[in-house]
Coordinates of C-alpha atoms in Angstrom, one line a residue:
M1 CA 0.0 0.0 0.0
S2 CA 1.3 3.4 -0.9
E3 CA 2.1 5.8 1.9
T4 CA -0.1 8.8 2.4
S5 CA 1.3 12.1 1.3
G6 CA 0.1 15.6 1.1
N7 CA -0.6 15.3 -2.6
A8 CA -4.1 16.5 -3.2
F9 CA -5.0 13.8 -5.7
D10 CA -3.6 10.4 -6.8
F11 CA -4.4 10.1 -10.5
K12 CA -2.9 6.6 -10.8
L13 CA -5.2 5.3 -8.1
F14 CA -8.2 7.2 -9.6
K15 CA -7.5 5.6 -13.0
R16 CA -7.5 2.2 -11.4
L17 CA -10.8 2.9 -9.7
L18 CA -12.4 4.1 -12.9
A19 CA -11.6 0.6 -14.4
F20 CA -14.4 -0.7 -12.2
T21 CA -16.9 1.4 -14.2
K22 CA -16.2 -0.4 -17.5
P23 CA -19.2 -2.7 -17.3
Y24 CA -21.4 0.4 -16.9
R25 CA -20.1 2.6 -19.6
G26 CA -23.6 3.5 -20.9
I27 CA -24.6 4.9 -17.5
F28 CA -21.2 6.6 -17.1
Y29 CA -21.6 8.5 -20.4
F30 CA -25.2 9.4 -19.7
V31 CA -24.2 10.9 -16.4
A32 CA -21.5 12.9 -18.1
F33 CA -24.1 14.1 -20.7
A34 CA -26.5 15.1 -18.0
A35 CA -23.7 17.2 -16.3
I36 CA -23.2 19.1 -19.6
I37 CA -26.9 19.8 -20.1
M38 CA -27.2 21.0 -16.5
S39 CA -24.3 23.4 -16.9
G40 CA -26.1 25.0 -19.9
L41 CA -29.5 25.2 -18.2
A42 CA -27.9 26.8 -15.1
V43 CA -26.8 29.8 -17.3
L44 CA -30.2 30.2 -18.9
R45 CA -32.1 31.1 -15.7
P46 CA -30.2 34.3 -14.8
Y47 CA -30.1 35.3 -18.5
L48 CA -33.9 34.9 -18.9
L49 CA -34.3 37.0 -15.7
Q50 CA -32.0 39.7 -17.2
L51 CA -34.1 39.8 -20.4
A52 CA -37.3 39.9 -18.3
I53 CA -36.1 42.9 -16.4
D54 CA -34.6 44.8 -19.3
N55 CA -37.1 44.0 -22.0
S56 CA -40.3 43.7 -20.0
M57 CA -40.2 45.0 -16.5
V58 CA -38.4 48.3 -17.2
P59 CA -40.6 49.1 -20.3
K60 CA -43.6 47.6 -18.5
D61 CA -44.5 45.0 -21.1
G62 CA -46.9 42.6 -19.4
D63 CA -47.3 40.1 -22.3
G64 CA -43.5 39.9 -22.9
F65 CA -43.0 39.4 -19.1
M66 CA -45.3 36.4 -19.0
K67 CA -43.4 34.8 -21.9
Y68 CA -40.2 35.0 -20.0
I69 CA -41.8 33.6 -16.9
I70 CA -43.1 30.6 -18.9
L71 CA -39.6 30.1 -20.3
M72 CA -38.0 30.2 -16.9
V73 CA -40.5 27.6 -15.6
V74 CA -39.7 25.3 -18.6
V75 CA -35.9 25.7 -17.9
L76 CA -36.5 25.0 -14.2
F77 CA -38.5 21.9 -15.0
L78 CA -35.8 20.6 -17.3
E79 CA -33.2 21.3 -14.6
V80 CA -35.2 19.2 -12.1
I81 CA -35.5 16.3 -14.6
F82 CA -31.8 16.2 -15.4
Q83 CA -30.8 16.8 -11.8
F84 CA -33.0 13.9 -10.7
A85 CA -31.5 11.6 -13.4
F86 CA -28.0 12.8 -12.6
I87 CA -28.3 12.2 -8.8
F88 CA -30.0 8.8 -9.2
Y89 CA -27.6 7.4 -11.8
T90 CA -24.4 8.6 -10.0
N91 CA -25.6 6.9 -6.9
W92 CA -26.6 3.8 -8.9
L93 CA -23.1 3.7 -10.5
G94 CA -21.4 4.1 -7.1
Q95 CA -23.4 1.3 -5.6
S96 CA -22.8 -1.0 -8.6
V97 CA -19.0 -0.3 -8.4
I98 CA -18.8 -1.1 -4.7
R99 CA -20.9 -4.2 -5.1
D100 CA -18.4 -5.5 -7.6
M101 CA -15.4 -4.4 -5.6
R102 CA -16.7 -5.9 -2.3
Q103 CA -17.4 -9.2 -4.1
Q104 CA -13.9 -9.2 -5.5
L105 CA -12.4 -8.3 -2.1
F106 CA -14.3 -11.0 -0.2
R107 CA -13.5 -13.6 -2.8
L108 CA -9.9 -12.7 -2.6
M109 CA -9.9 -12.7 1.2
M110 CA -11.4 -16.3 1.2
S111 CA -8.3 -17.5 -0.7
F112 CA -5.7 -16.0 1.6
K113 CA -3.3 -18.1 3.6
M114 CA -4.1 -18.7 7.2
K115 CA -0.8 -16.9 7.9
Y116 CA -2.4 -13.6 6.6
F117 CA -5.3 -13.9 9.1
D118 CA -2.9 -14.8 11.9
K119 CA -1.3 -11.4 11.4
S120 CA -4.3 -9.3 10.5
A121 CA -6.8 -7.9 13.0
V122 CA -10.4 -9.0 12.4
G123 CA -11.8 -5.5 13.1
R124 CA -9.4 -3.9 10.6
L125 CA -10.3 -6.4 7.8
T126 CA -14.0 -5.8 8.6
T127 CA -13.5 -2.0 8.3
R128 CA -11.8 -2.5 4.9
A129 CA -14.6 -4.8 3.5
V130 CA -17.5 -2.8 4.9
N131 CA -16.8 0.8 5.9
D132 CA -14.0 1.6 3.4
V133 CA -15.7 0.0 0.4
E134 CA -18.9 1.9 1.3
T135 CA -16.9 5.1 1.5
I136 CA -15.7 4.5 -2.1
S137 CA -19.3 4.8 -3.4
S138 CA -19.3 8.5 -2.4
I139 CA -16.5 9.1 -5.0
F140 CA -19.2 8.5 -7.7
S141 CA -22.4 9.7 -5.9
E142 CA -21.0 12.8 -4.2
G143 CA -17.5 13.4 -5.4
L144 CA -16.3 12.8 -9.0
F145 CA -19.4 13.6 -11.1
M146 CA -20.5 16.4 -8.8
I147 CA -17.1 18.1 -9.1
I148 CA -17.2 17.6 -12.9
S149 CA -20.7 19.1 -13.0
D150 CA -19.7 22.0 -10.9
L151 CA -16.5 22.7 -13.0
L152 CA -18.6 22.6 -16.2
K153 CA -21.0 25.1 -14.7
M154 CA -18.2 27.4 -13.7
L155 CA -16.6 27.3 -17.1
V156 CA -19.9 28.0 -18.9
I157 CA -20.9 30.7 -16.5
A158 CA -17.4 32.4 -16.7
G159 CA -17.6 32.3 -20.6
F160 CA -21.1 33.8 -20.6
M161 CA -20.2 36.5 -18.1
L162 CA -17.3 37.6 -20.4
Y163 CA -19.7 37.7 -23.3
Q164 CA -22.2 39.8 -21.3
S165 CA -19.7 42.3 -19.8
W166 CA -16.0 41.8 -19.6
K167 CA -15.5 44.6 -17.1
L168 CA -18.0 43.2 -14.6
S169 CA -16.5 39.8 -15.2
L170 CA -13.0 41.0 -14.4
I171 CA -14.3 42.5 -11.1
V172 CA -15.7 39.1 -10.2
F173 CA -12.6 37.2 -11.4
I174 CA -10.2 39.4 -9.4
V175 CA -11.1 37.7 -6.2
L176 CA -10.9 34.2 -7.7
P177 CA -7.2 33.6 -7.1
F178 CA -7.7 34.0 -3.3
I179 CA -10.4 31.4 -3.1
L180 CA -8.6 29.1 -5.5
Y181 CA -5.4 29.2 -3.4
A182 CA -7.4 28.6 -0.2
T183 CA -9.1 25.6 -1.9
R184 CA -5.8 24.1 -2.9
V185 CA -4.3 24.5 0.6
F186 CA -7.6 23.1 2.1
Q187 CA -7.5 20.0 -0.2
K188 CA -3.9 19.1 0.8
A189 CA -4.6 19.5 4.5
M190 CA -7.8 17.4 4.3
K191 CA -6.1 14.5 2.5
V192 CA -3.7 14.0 5.4
A193 CA -6.5 14.6 7.9
F194 CA -8.8 12.0 6.4
E195 CA -6.0 9.4 6.3
D196 CA -5.7 10.0 10.1
V197 CA -9.5 9.6 10.4
R198 CA -9.6 6.3 8.6
N199 CA -6.7 5.0 10.8
Q200 CA -8.5 5.9 13.9
V201 CA -11.8 4.4 12.7
A202 CA -10.0 1.1 12.0
N203 CA -8.3 1.2 15.4
L204 CA -11.7 1.8 17.1
N205 CA -13.4 -1.0 15.2
T206 CA -10.6 -3.4 16.0
F207 CA -10.5 -2.6 19.7
V208 CA -14.3 -2.8 20.2
Q209 CA -14.7 -6.0 18.2
E210 CA -11.9 -7.8 20.1
R211 CA -13.2 -6.7 23.5
I212 CA -16.8 -7.7 22.7
T213 CA -15.6 -11.1 21.4
G214 CA -13.4 -11.6 24.5
M215 CA -15.7 -10.0 27.0
K216 CA -15.7 -13.2 29.2
I217 CA -11.9 -12.9 29.7
V218 CA -12.3 -9.2 30.4
Q219 CA -14.8 -9.9 33.2
I220 CA -13.1 -13.0 34.6
F221 CA -9.9 -11.1 35.2
T222 CA -11.8 -7.9 36.2
R223 CA -10.1 -5.8 33.5
E224 CA -13.2 -3.7 32.9
K225 CA -11.6 -0.5 34.3
T226 CA -8.3 -1.0 32.4
E227 CA -10.1 -1.7 29.1
Y228 CA -12.4 1.2 29.5
E229 CA -9.4 3.5 30.1
R230 CA -7.8 2.2 26.9
F231 CA -11.0 2.7 25.0
Q232 CA -11.1 6.3 26.3
E233 CA -7.7 6.9 24.8
I234 CA -8.5 5.4 21.5
N235 CA -11.8 7.2 21.4
K236 CA -10.0 10.5 22.3
D237 CA -7.6 9.9 19.3
H238 CA -10.6 9.3 17.1
R239 CA -12.3 12.5 18.2
K240 CA -9.0 14.4 17.7
A241 CA -8.7 13.2 14.1
W242 CA -12.3 14.3 13.3
I243 CA -11.8 17.7 15.1
K244 CA -8.9 18.4 12.8
T245 CA -11.2 18.0 9.8
V246 CA -13.8 20.3 11.5
W247 CA -11.0 22.8 12.2
Y248 CA -10.0 23.0 8.5
N249 CA -13.7 23.3 7.4
S250 CA -14.3 26.1 10.0
I251 CA -11.4 28.1 8.5
F252 CA -12.1 27.5 4.8
F253 CA -15.9 28.0 4.5
P254 CA -16.1 31.4 6.2
I255 CA -13.2 32.6 3.9
A256 CA -15.1 31.3 0.8
E257 CA -18.4 33.0 2.0
T258 CA -16.6 36.3 2.6
T259 CA -14.9 36.2 -0.8
G260 CA -18.2 35.6 -2.5
A261 CA -19.8 38.4 -0.7
V262 CA -17.0 40.8 -1.6
A263 CA -17.3 39.8 -5.3
T264 CA -21.1 40.5 -5.2
G265 CA -20.6 43.8 -3.4
L266 CA -18.1 44.9 -6.1
V267 CA -20.5 44.0 -8.9
V268 CA -23.3 46.1 -7.3
W269 CA -20.9 49.0 -6.6
Y270 CA -19.4 49.2 -10.1
G271 CA -22.6 48.3 -11.9
G272 CA -24.7 50.7 -9.9
L273 CA -22.3 53.6 -10.7
N274 CA -22.4 52.6 -14.4
V275 CA -26.2 52.6 -14.5
I276 CA -26.4 56.0 -12.7
G277 CA -23.8 57.4 -15.1
G278 CA -25.7 56.2 -18.1
G279 CA -23.3 53.5 -19.1
L280 CA -23.9 50.2 -21.0
V281 CA -24.6 48.2 -17.9
T282 CA -28.3 47.7 -17.3
L283 CA -30.3 46.8 -14.2
G284 CA -31.0 43.3 -15.7
I285 CA -27.2 42.7 -16.3
I286 CA -26.4 43.7 -12.6
T287 CA -29.2 41.3 -11.4
A288 CA -27.9 38.5 -13.6
F289 CA -24.3 39.1 -12.6
I290 CA -25.2 38.9 -8.9
Q291 CA -26.6 35.5 -9.6
Y292 CA -23.7 34.6 -11.9
A293 CA -21.2 35.5 -9.1
E294 CA -23.2 33.4 -6.6
M295 CA -23.3 30.5 -9.1
L296 CA -19.6 30.9 -9.7
F297 CA -18.5 30.9 -6.1
R298 CA -21.0 28.4 -4.8
P299 CA -19.5 25.5 -6.8
L300 CA -16.1 26.5 -5.5
R301 CA -17.3 26.1 -2.0
Q302 CA -19.2 22.9 -2.9
I303 CA -16.2 21.5 -4.9
A304 CA -14.1 21.9 -1.7
D305 CA -16.7 20.2 0.3
K306 CA -17.1 17.4 -2.3
F307 CA -13.3 17.2 -2.6
N308 CA -13.4 16.2 1.1
T309 CA -15.8 13.4 0.2
L310 CA -13.6 12.5 -2.8
Q311 CA -10.5 12.5 -0.6
M312 CA -12.1 10.1 1.9
G313 CA -13.1 7.9 -0.9
M314 CA -9.6 7.9 -2.3
V315 CA -8.1 7.1 1.0
A316 CA -10.5 4.2 1.4
A317 CA -9.8 3.1 -2.1
N318 CA -6.0 3.1 -1.3
R319 CA -6.7 0.9 1.7
V320 CA -8.9 -1.5 -0.2
F321 CA -6.5 -1.8 -3.1
G322 CA -3.8 -2.5 -0.5
I323 CA -5.7 -5.7 0.3
L324 CA -6.5 -6.5 -3.4
D325 CA -2.8 -6.2 -4.2
T326 CA -1.9 -8.6 -1.3
K327 CA -0.1 -11.7 -2.6
S328 CA -0.9 -14.2 0.2
H329 CA -2.3 -17.3 -1.5
I330 CA -1.5 -20.9 -1.5
P331 CA -0.5 -21.6 -5.1
D332 CA -3.4 -23.6 -6.7
T333 CA -1.5 -25.0 -9.6
G334 CA -2.4 -28.6 -9.2
T335 CA -4.1 -30.6 -11.9
V336 CA -5.2 -33.7 -10.1
D337 CA -9.0 -33.6 -9.4
Y338 CA -10.2 -36.7 -7.5
A339 CA -13.8 -37.3 -6.7
S340 CA -12.6 -39.6 -3.9
T341 CA -9.4 -40.9 -2.6
K342 CA -8.3 -44.2 -1.0
G343 CA -7.1 -42.2 2.0
E344 CA -3.4 -43.1 2.2
I345 CA -1.4 -40.3 3.9
E346 CA 2.3 -40.0 4.0
F347 CA 4.5 -37.3 5.5
K348 CA 8.1 -37.3 4.2
N349 CA 10.7 -35.4 6.1
V350 CA 8.4 -32.4 6.5
H351 CA 9.8 -29.2 8.0
F352 CA 7.6 -26.2 8.7
G353 CA 7.6 -23.0 10.8
Y354 CA 5.0 -20.3 11.1
N355 CA 7.8 -17.7 11.3
E356 CA 11.1 -17.7 9.5
N357 CA 14.0 -19.4 11.4
E358 CA 11.5 -20.8 13.9
E359 CA 10.6 -24.3 13.0
V360 CA 7.6 -26.0 14.6
I361 CA 7.7 -29.2 12.7
R362 CA 11.3 -30.6 12.4
G363 CA 11.6 -33.4 9.8
I364 CA 8.7 -35.6 10.6
S365 CA 7.8 -38.7 8.6
F366 CA 5.0 -41.1 9.0
K367 CA 2.4 -43.1 7.0
A368 CA -1.3 -43.7 7.5
N369 CA -2.7 -46.6 5.4
P370 CA -6.3 -46.4 4.0
G371 CA -8.8 -47.0 6.8
E372 CA -6.3 -46.7 9.6
T373 CA -6.7 -44.5 12.7
V374 CA -3.5 -42.8 13.7
A375 CA -3.5 -41.1 17.1
I376 CA -1.1 -38.2 17.7
V377 CA -0.2 -37.5 21.3
G378 CA 2.3 -35.1 23.0
A379 CA 2.6 -32.2 25.3
T380 CA 1.2 -28.8 24.4
G381 CA 3.3 -27.1 21.7
A382 CA 4.7 -30.4 20.4
G383 CA 3.3 -29.6 16.9
K384 CA 0.2 -31.8 16.9
S385 CA -2.3 -29.2 15.6
T386 CA 0.2 -28.0 13.0
I387 CA -0.2 -31.4 11.3
I388 CA -3.9 -30.6 10.8
N389 CA -3.0 -27.2 9.2
L390 CA -0.4 -28.7 6.9
L391 CA -2.6 -31.6 5.7
N392 CA -5.3 -29.1 4.5
R393 CA -2.6 -26.9 2.9
F394 CA -3.6 -23.9 5.1
Y395 CA 0.2 -23.3 5.2
E396 CA 3.0 -24.1 2.8
I397 CA 5.7 -26.5 4.2
N398 CA 9.3 -25.3 4.1
S399 CA 10.7 -28.6 2.8
G400 CA 9.8 -32.3 2.5
D401 CA 6.5 -33.5 1.0
I402 CA 3.0 -34.6 2.0
L403 CA 1.4 -37.3 -0.2
I404 CA -2.2 -38.4 -0.5
D405 CA -2.5 -41.8 -2.3
G406 CA 1.1 -41.3 -3.4
I407 CA 0.5 -38.0 -5.0
S408 CA 2.0 -34.7 -3.6
L409 CA -0.6 -32.3 -2.1
K410 CA 0.8 -29.6 -4.4
D411 CA -0.3 -31.7 -7.4
Y412 CA -4.0 -31.7 -6.3
K413 CA -6.4 -28.9 -6.9
L414 CA -7.0 -27.2 -3.6
A415 CA -10.8 -27.6 -3.7
S416 CA -10.4 -31.2 -4.7
I417 CA -8.2 -32.3 -1.8
R418 CA -10.0 -30.2 0.8
S419 CA -13.4 -31.7 -0.3
Q420 CA -11.9 -35.1 0.7
I421 CA -10.8 -34.1 4.1
A422 CA -13.1 -33.3 7.0
V423 CA -11.8 -31.6 10.1
V424 CA -13.3 -31.5 13.6
L425 CA -11.4 -28.9 15.7
Q426 CA -11.3 -28.6 19.4
D427 CA -12.4 -24.9 19.1
V428 CA -15.6 -25.4 17.2
F429 CA -16.9 -22.5 15.1
L430 CA -20.6 -22.2 14.4
F431 CA -22.2 -19.4 12.4
A432 CA -25.2 -17.4 13.6
D433 CA -27.6 -19.7 11.7
S434 CA -29.7 -22.8 12.1
I435 CA -28.2 -26.1 13.2
L436 CA -29.1 -27.5 9.8
N437 CA -27.3 -24.8 7.9
N438 CA -24.3 -25.1 10.2
I439 CA -24.2 -28.8 9.4
T440 CA -24.6 -28.6 5.6
L441 CA -22.9 -25.2 5.3
N442 CA -25.7 -24.5 2.7
N443 CA -24.6 -27.3 0.4
P444 CA -27.6 -27.9 -1.8
N445 CA -26.4 -31.5 -2.4
I446 CA -27.0 -32.4 1.3
S447 CA -30.7 -32.7 2.1
E448 CA -32.3 -32.4 5.5
E449 CA -33.4 -36.1 5.4
E450 CA -29.7 -37.1 4.9
V451 CA -28.7 -34.9 7.9
I452 CA -31.3 -36.5 10.1
A453 CA -30.3 -40.0 9.0
A454 CA -26.7 -39.3 9.7
A455 CA -27.6 -37.8 13.1
K456 CA -29.4 -41.0 14.0
E457 CA -26.4 -43.1 12.9
I458 CA -23.9 -41.2 15.2
G459 CA -26.4 -40.8 18.1
V460 CA -27.0 -37.1 18.1
H461 CA -30.5 -36.9 16.7
K462 CA -32.2 -37.1 20.1
F463 CA -30.1 -34.2 21.4
I464 CA -30.9 -32.0 18.4
K465 CA -34.6 -32.8 18.5
S466 CA -34.7 -31.7 22.2
L467 CA -33.8 -28.2 21.2
P468 CA -36.5 -25.6 20.3
E469 CA -37.2 -25.9 16.6
G470 CA -34.9 -28.9 16.4
Y471 CA -32.7 -28.8 13.3
H472 CA -33.9 -25.2 12.5
Y473 CA -32.8 -23.9 15.9
N474 CA -30.7 -20.7 15.5
V475 CA -27.5 -21.2 17.6
K476 CA -26.6 -17.4 17.4
E477 CA -23.1 -16.0 17.0
R478 CA -20.4 -18.6 17.4
G479 CA -23.0 -21.1 18.7
S480 CA -23.3 -19.2 22.0
M481 CA -26.7 -20.9 22.6
L482 CA -25.1 -24.3 22.9
S483 CA -22.6 -25.9 25.3
S484 CA -19.1 -26.7 24.2
G485 CA -20.0 -30.4 24.1
Q486 CA -23.1 -29.7 22.0
R487 CA -21.1 -27.6 19.6
Q488 CA -18.6 -30.4 19.2
L489 CA -21.4 -32.9 18.4
I490 CA -22.6 -30.5 15.7
S491 CA -19.1 -30.4 14.2
F492 CA -18.9 -34.2 14.2
L493 CA -22.2 -34.4 12.3
R494 CA -20.9 -31.7 9.9
A495 CA -17.9 -33.8 9.1
Y496 CA -19.9 -37.0 8.8
V497 CA -22.4 -35.7 6.3
S498 CA -19.6 -34.5 4.0
K499 CA -18.6 -38.1 3.5
P500 CA -14.8 -37.5 3.5
S501 CA -12.1 -40.0 2.6
I502 CA -9.9 -38.6 5.4
L503 CA -10.9 -37.4 8.8
V504 CA -8.8 -35.1 10.9
L505 CA -10.0 -34.9 14.5
D506 CA -9.1 -32.9 17.6
E507 CA -11.3 -34.6 20.1
A508 CA -10.5 -32.6 23.3
T509 CA -13.3 -32.8 26.0
S510 CA -11.8 -30.9 28.9
S511 CA -14.9 -28.7 29.3
V512 CA -17.5 -31.3 28.2
D513 CA -20.1 -32.9 30.6
T514 CA -20.2 -36.7 31.0
Y515 CA -23.3 -37.2 28.9
S516 CA -21.9 -35.2 26.0
E517 CA -18.6 -37.0 26.3
E518 CA -20.3 -40.4 25.9
L519 CA -22.1 -39.1 22.8
I520 CA -18.8 -37.7 21.4
Q521 CA -17.1 -41.1 22.0
L522 CA -19.9 -42.8 20.2
A523 CA -19.7 -40.3 17.3
T524 CA -15.9 -40.7 17.2
D525 CA -16.2 -44.5 16.9
K526 CA -18.8 -44.2 14.1
I527 CA -17.2 -41.5 11.9
T528 CA -13.7 -43.0 12.1
K529 CA -14.8 -46.5 11.2
D530 CA -13.3 -47.7 7.9
R531 CA -12.0 -44.2 7.2
T532 CA -8.4 -42.9 7.4
S533 CA -8.3 -40.8 10.5
I534 CA -5.7 -38.6 12.0
V535 CA -6.7 -38.0 15.6
I536 CA -5.1 -35.6 18.1
A537 CA -6.1 -37.9 20.9
H538 CA -7.0 -36.7 24.4
R539 CA -8.9 -39.8 25.6
L540 CA -7.3 -43.1 26.5
A541 CA -10.2 -45.0 24.8
T542 CA -9.4 -43.4 21.5
I543 CA -5.7 -43.9 21.9
K544 CA -6.0 -47.6 22.7
K545 CA -8.3 -48.2 19.7
A546 CA -5.8 -46.5 17.3
D547 CA -4.0 -48.6 14.8
K548 CA -0.9 -46.5 15.3
I549 CA 0.2 -44.0 17.9
I550 CA 2.6 -41.2 17.0
V551 CA 4.3 -39.5 20.0
M552 CA 5.5 -35.9 19.3
D553 CA 7.8 -33.7 21.3
A554 CA 9.2 -30.3 20.2
G555 CA 8.2 -30.8 16.6
K556 CA 9.7 -34.2 16.2
I557 CA 8.3 -37.8 16.2
V558 CA 10.0 -39.4 19.2
E559 CA 8.0 -42.7 19.3
E560 CA 5.7 -44.6 17.1
G561 CA 3.7 -47.8 17.7
T562 CA 0.6 -49.3 19.3
H563 CA -0.5 -48.7 22.8
K564 CA 0.9 -51.9 24.1
E565 CA 4.1 -51.6 22.2
L566 CA 4.8 -48.1 23.5
L567 CA 4.1 -49.0 27.1
K568 CA 6.9 -51.6 27.0
L569 CA 9.5 -48.8 26.3
E570 CA 11.4 -48.1 29.6
N571 CA 11.4 -44.3 30.3
G572 CA 9.6 -43.7 27.0
F573 CA 7.7 -40.5 26.3
Y574 CA 4.4 -42.3 25.9
R575 CA 4.8 -44.3 29.0
N576 CA 5.6 -41.2 31.1
L577 CA 2.6 -39.4 29.5
Y578 CA 0.4 -42.4 30.2
E579 CA 1.5 -42.5 33.9
V580 CA 0.9 -38.8 34.3
Q581 CA -2.2 -38.3 32.3
F582 CA -4.0 -41.5 31.5
M583 CA -3.4 -44.0 34.3
E584 CA -6.1 -42.4 36.6
E585 CA -8.5 -42.4 33.6
E586 CA -7.9 -46.1 33.0
A587 CA -8.4 -46.9 36.7
I588 CA -11.8 -45.1 36.7

């Protein structure tokens, strides 16, 4: 992302933004045409008033006066029609552009590596996808075309004023340099100020979202006062950023108003003396020039105001393009597209680290044959969960290879391989939707009848039917209406209905009640049967049933074998782990 500077306008960025209007060229050109027509109609009204005064009111010609009144009504009606079309279609264009941009942004974000999300604040990404993209629409609805329309009006008015009276025109133009200079300074200052505003909005969104999500932790550790004080500081910075923009507005707009008033006063002074002295200036010309001067200076004030809007939109566009330009994707260059796999998994001397020069997985090698259950055990931080991430290609390995059915993961299409792997994580994520939709993830190929049949097979149908509205019960954000055990049962069913060839399971039950644990054990047995399963095992029952146990420590495989084989190893890692963690469970 480019750094913010005091440059008033970034034409390269603007050109890139205009590329999004290509599908709507017809509307784009119509809006431009409407702007041209409106600039011509704007000049007609003061001119018709001038003619009405000089040709009808002064000579007291009633019939002629009514003709001018009718013409002015017709011009006003046309102005209303074109202004309506102009405003409607500029907003329509803006909303169409941000719809396309938001879709492109969201599609891109869904393809990012997990590493990108590890380092990016959720609140900041939300701000980019929602607030910033919405701000971009104002470039079209209130910024770009409005500025072009106003500039056209000013050019037409200035030309017509010179045609009418070059002396009066020069009197008006003499004050223009002052307001133009003030506008330029104002634009530069506002660009920097609005960049600061967007930064503070993102900081505020990030802070509030994280604290609301983690409110339980805040209250458990009685951090309410501390977090409130931090919020006050962030909110104060947000206010300070906005006050700076208000300060610039407070200086500029009185200067613009005063300059316009001075120009009008000079027109009346010079024109009045000319009329009194019997010059060429008429009462109608003075009246028209008062309106011309107002119409000339009003767009300048409005352009400055609309330039504020344009600046905010450009700053937002710069931020959004910063994400659109992000290169953080898992290369999806594979050509193998299997409808199903046998389920053979092999890790060959795999090295991996989330950060450079900090390996988490250090040369591990193991093989899971089709239909086998491989349990992985080890202390916290041994690298067990990392294997789940690597098998799904959420991260790219540093070296070595991972094979499915003898074919490297890199040779598979991403969607193909991920459709064959179902994952049940310890930290279950549910959307604020019905249980049915959380299970099927809105896959039209999975019917409600299939879900119910699958729920009966793994023993969770009774639990779901006990909830209000059963399968259509809304679990609210992150599944807050369910217990941790119930959420895990839903995730088991979600994995089961997808009919995967490979199952990856983190079956922790540290915060699960006895009844839910029994259901989870039944579900585990059912969904792992005749299916290749990699299980980060926390229960002795699962470990003992595994065809193979892999013991990890500090990112390496230190032992491998069955439960009985590993218990025979004197001072072995598994035996020590068993004595510390599992012996009491077995006794019970």
